[in-house]
Coordinates of C-alpha atoms in Angstrom, one line a residue:
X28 CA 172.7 -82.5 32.8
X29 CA 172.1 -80.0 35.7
X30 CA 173.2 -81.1 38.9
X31 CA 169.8 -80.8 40.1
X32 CA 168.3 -82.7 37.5
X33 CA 170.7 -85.5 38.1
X34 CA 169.5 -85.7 42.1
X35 CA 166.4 -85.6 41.3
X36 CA 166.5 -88.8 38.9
X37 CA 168.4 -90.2 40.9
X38 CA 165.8 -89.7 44.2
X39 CA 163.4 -91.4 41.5
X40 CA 165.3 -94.4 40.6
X41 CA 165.3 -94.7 44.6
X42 CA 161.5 -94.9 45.2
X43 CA 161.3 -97.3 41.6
X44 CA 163.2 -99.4 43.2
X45 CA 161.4 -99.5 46.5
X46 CA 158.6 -100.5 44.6
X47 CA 159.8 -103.0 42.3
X48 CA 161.1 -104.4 45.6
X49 CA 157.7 -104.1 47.4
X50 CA 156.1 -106.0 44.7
X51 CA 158.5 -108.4 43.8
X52 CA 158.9 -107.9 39.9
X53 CA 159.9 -111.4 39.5
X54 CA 157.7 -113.3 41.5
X55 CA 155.0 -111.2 39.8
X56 CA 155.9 -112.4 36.4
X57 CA 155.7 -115.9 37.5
X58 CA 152.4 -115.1 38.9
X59 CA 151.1 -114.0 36.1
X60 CA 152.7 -117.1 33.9
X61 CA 150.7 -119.2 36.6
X62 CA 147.7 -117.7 36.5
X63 CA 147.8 -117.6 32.3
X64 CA 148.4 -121.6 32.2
X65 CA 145.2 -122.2 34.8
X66 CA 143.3 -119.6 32.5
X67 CA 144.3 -121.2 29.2
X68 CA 142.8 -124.7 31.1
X69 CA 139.8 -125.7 29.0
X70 CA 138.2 -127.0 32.0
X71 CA 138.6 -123.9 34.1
X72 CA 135.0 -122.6 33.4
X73 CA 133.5 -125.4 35.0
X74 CA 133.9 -123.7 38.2
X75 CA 133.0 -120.1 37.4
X76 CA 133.4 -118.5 40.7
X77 CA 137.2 -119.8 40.3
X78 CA 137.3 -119.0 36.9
X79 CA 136.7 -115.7 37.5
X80 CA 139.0 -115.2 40.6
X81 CA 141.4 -116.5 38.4
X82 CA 141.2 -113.8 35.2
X83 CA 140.5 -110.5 38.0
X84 CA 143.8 -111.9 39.3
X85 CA 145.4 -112.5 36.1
X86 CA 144.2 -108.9 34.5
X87 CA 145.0 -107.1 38.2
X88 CA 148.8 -108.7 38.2
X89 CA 148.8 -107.4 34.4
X90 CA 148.0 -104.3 35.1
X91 CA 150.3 -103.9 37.8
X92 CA 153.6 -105.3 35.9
X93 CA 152.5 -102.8 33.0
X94 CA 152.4 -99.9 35.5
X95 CA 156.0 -100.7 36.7
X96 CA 157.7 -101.0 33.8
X97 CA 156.4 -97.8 31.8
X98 CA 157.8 -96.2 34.9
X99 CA 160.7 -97.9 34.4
X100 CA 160.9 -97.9 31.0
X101 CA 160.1 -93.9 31.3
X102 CA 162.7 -93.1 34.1
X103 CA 165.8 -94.9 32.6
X104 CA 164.8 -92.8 29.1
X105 CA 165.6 -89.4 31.2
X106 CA 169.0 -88.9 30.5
X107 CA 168.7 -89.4 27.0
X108 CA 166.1 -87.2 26.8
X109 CA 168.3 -84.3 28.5
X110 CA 171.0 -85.3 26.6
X111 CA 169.2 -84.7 23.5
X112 CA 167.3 -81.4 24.8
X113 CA 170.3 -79.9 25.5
X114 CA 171.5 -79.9 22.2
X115 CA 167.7 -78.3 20.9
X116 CA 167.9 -75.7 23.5
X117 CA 164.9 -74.2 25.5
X118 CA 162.3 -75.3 24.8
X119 CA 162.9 -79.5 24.4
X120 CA 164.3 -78.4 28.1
X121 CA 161.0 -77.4 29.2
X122 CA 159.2 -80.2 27.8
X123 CA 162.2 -82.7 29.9
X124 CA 161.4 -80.7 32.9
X125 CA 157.5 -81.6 32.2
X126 CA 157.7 -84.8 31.7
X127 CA 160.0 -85.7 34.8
X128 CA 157.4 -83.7 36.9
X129 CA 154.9 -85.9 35.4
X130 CA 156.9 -88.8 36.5
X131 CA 157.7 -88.0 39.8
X132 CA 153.8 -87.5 40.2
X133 CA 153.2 -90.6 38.5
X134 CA 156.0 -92.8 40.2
X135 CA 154.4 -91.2 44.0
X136 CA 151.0 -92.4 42.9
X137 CA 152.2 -95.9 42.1
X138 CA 154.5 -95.7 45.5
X139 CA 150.9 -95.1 47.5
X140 CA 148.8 -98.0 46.3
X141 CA 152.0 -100.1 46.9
X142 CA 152.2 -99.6 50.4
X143 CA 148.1 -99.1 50.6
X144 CA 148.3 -103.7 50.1
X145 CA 145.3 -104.3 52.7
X146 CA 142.3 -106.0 51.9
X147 CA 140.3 -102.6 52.1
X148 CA 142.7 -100.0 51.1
X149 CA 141.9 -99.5 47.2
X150 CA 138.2 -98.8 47.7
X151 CA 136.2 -96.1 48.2
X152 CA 135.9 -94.3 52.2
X153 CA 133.2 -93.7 54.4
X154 CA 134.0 -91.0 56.9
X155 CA 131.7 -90.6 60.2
X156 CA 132.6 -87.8 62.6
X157 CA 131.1 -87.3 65.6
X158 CA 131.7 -84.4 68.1
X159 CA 132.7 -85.7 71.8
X160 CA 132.2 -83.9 75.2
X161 CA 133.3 -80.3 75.0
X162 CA 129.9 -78.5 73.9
X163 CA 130.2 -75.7 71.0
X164 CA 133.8 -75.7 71.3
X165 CA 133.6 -79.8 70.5
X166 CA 130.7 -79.1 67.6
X167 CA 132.6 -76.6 65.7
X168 CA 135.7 -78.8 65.9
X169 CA 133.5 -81.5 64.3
X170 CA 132.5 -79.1 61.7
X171 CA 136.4 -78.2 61.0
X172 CA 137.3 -81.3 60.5
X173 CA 134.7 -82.1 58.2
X174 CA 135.3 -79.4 55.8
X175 CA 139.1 -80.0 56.3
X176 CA 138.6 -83.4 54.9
X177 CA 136.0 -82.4 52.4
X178 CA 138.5 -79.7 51.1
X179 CA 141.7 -82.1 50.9
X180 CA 139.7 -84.8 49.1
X181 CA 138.0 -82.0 46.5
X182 CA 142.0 -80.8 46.3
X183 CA 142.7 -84.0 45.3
X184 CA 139.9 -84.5 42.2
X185 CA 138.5 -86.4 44.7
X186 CA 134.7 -87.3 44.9
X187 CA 132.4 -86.2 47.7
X188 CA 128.7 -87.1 48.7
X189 CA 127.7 -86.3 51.8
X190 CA 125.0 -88.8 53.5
X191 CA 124.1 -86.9 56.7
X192 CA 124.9 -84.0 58.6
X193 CA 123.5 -83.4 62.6
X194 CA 124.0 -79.6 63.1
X195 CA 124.7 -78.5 67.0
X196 CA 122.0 -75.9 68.3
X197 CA 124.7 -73.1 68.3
X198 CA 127.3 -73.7 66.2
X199 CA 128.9 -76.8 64.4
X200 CA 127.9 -80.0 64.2
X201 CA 126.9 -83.3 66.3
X202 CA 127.5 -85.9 63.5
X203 CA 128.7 -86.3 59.9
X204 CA 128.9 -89.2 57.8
X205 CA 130.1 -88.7 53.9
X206 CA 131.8 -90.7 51.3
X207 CA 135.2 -90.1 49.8
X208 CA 135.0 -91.9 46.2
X209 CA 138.3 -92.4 44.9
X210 CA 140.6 -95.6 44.3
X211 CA 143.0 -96.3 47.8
X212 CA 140.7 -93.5 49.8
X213 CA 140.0 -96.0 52.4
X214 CA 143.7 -97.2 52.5
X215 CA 145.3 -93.5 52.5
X216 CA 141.8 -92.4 55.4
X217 CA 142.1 -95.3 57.9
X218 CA 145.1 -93.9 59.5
X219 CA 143.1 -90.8 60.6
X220 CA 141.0 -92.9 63.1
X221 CA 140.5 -92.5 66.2
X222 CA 139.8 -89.2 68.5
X223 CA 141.1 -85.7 66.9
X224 CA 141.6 -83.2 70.3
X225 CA 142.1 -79.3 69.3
X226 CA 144.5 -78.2 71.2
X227 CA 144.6 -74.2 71.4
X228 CA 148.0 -72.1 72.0
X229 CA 148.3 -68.5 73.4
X230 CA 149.5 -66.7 70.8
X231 CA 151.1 -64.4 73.8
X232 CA 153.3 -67.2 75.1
X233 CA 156.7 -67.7 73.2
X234 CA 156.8 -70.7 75.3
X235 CA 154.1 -72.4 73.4
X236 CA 151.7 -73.5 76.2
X237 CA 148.7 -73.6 76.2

């Protein structure tokens, strides 16, 4: 196996295991063995609001420890699979190389909604951006950063609909609200919160001021 190859898999098994350790593999499975004895309970459905907290938790906890361990299951195959696509030649290299891209995508996606655990983070985002004191200079920055995130979020796959838009009387805008609608965009969003300042550099100092 190529040196590189063998980093890279080995950069993988790192963030699998920062996972696994995030969500607790183990405790997980005896989450899920609790919550299958309270929904085999005959008696569950008495109370339906709990009896269907109980199966959303039981199919979510599912879901997850499935999600782990095809990455796991995926990742320790690797090796083997190189082994065996060196030996074929070309091309079984190239599909090797494809599917360990596909992992490392897959793995970074499941390393996101790890970390993203808040009671907010896997649903849907509504953005509002409103231009502060500054004039056009401040509209048109509102209006940058509302096609900036527009543009990362349609990069993404992600889906759009924008609710309202105030245009400035000369250029930009006052206000924007819009929705990004896409599982964890509220989680991976909130960080960007707050006030955004543009800060402009002459391009005729090496210094970097402003």
């Amino acid at each position: 196996m190529h040196p590189d190859v063998s980093a890279d898999l080995s950069e993988l098994d790192t963030t699998l295991r920062t996972v696994e350790s995030v969500l607790d593999v183990e405790e997980l499975r005896r989450r899920i063995d609790e919550l299958e004895h309270q929904a085999a309970d005959p008696e569950l459905w008495n109370d339906q609001e709990h009896a269907q907290q109980v199966t959303s938790q039981l199919s979510h906890s599912q879901a997850e420890l499935r999600r782990v361990e095809e990455l796991r299951s995926r990742l320790d195959d690797m090796p083997v699979l190189y082994e065996l696509a060196e030996d074929e030649g070309a091309d079984a290299i190239a599909d090797a190389d494809a599917e360990r891209h596909s992992l490392r995508e897959d793995i970074a996606a499941m390393e996101v909604k790890t970390m993203l655990s808040g009671e907010y983070d896997e649903r849907d985002a509504l953005v509002n951006i409103r231009s502060g004191a500054g004039g056009v200079d401040a509209a048109d920055w509102a209006e940058m950063l509302m096609r900036m995130y527009i543009r990362w979020a349609e990069k993404h796959g992600y889906g759009v609909e924008v609710y309202d838009t105030s245009y400035a009387e000369e250029a930009g805008i006052k206000s924007a609200t819009f929705a990004v609608k896409a599982p964890y965009s509220y989680g991976t969003l909130s960080v960007e919160m707050g006030t955004h300042r543009l800060v402009r550099i002459s391009p005729f100092d090496n210094q970097g001021r402003r």
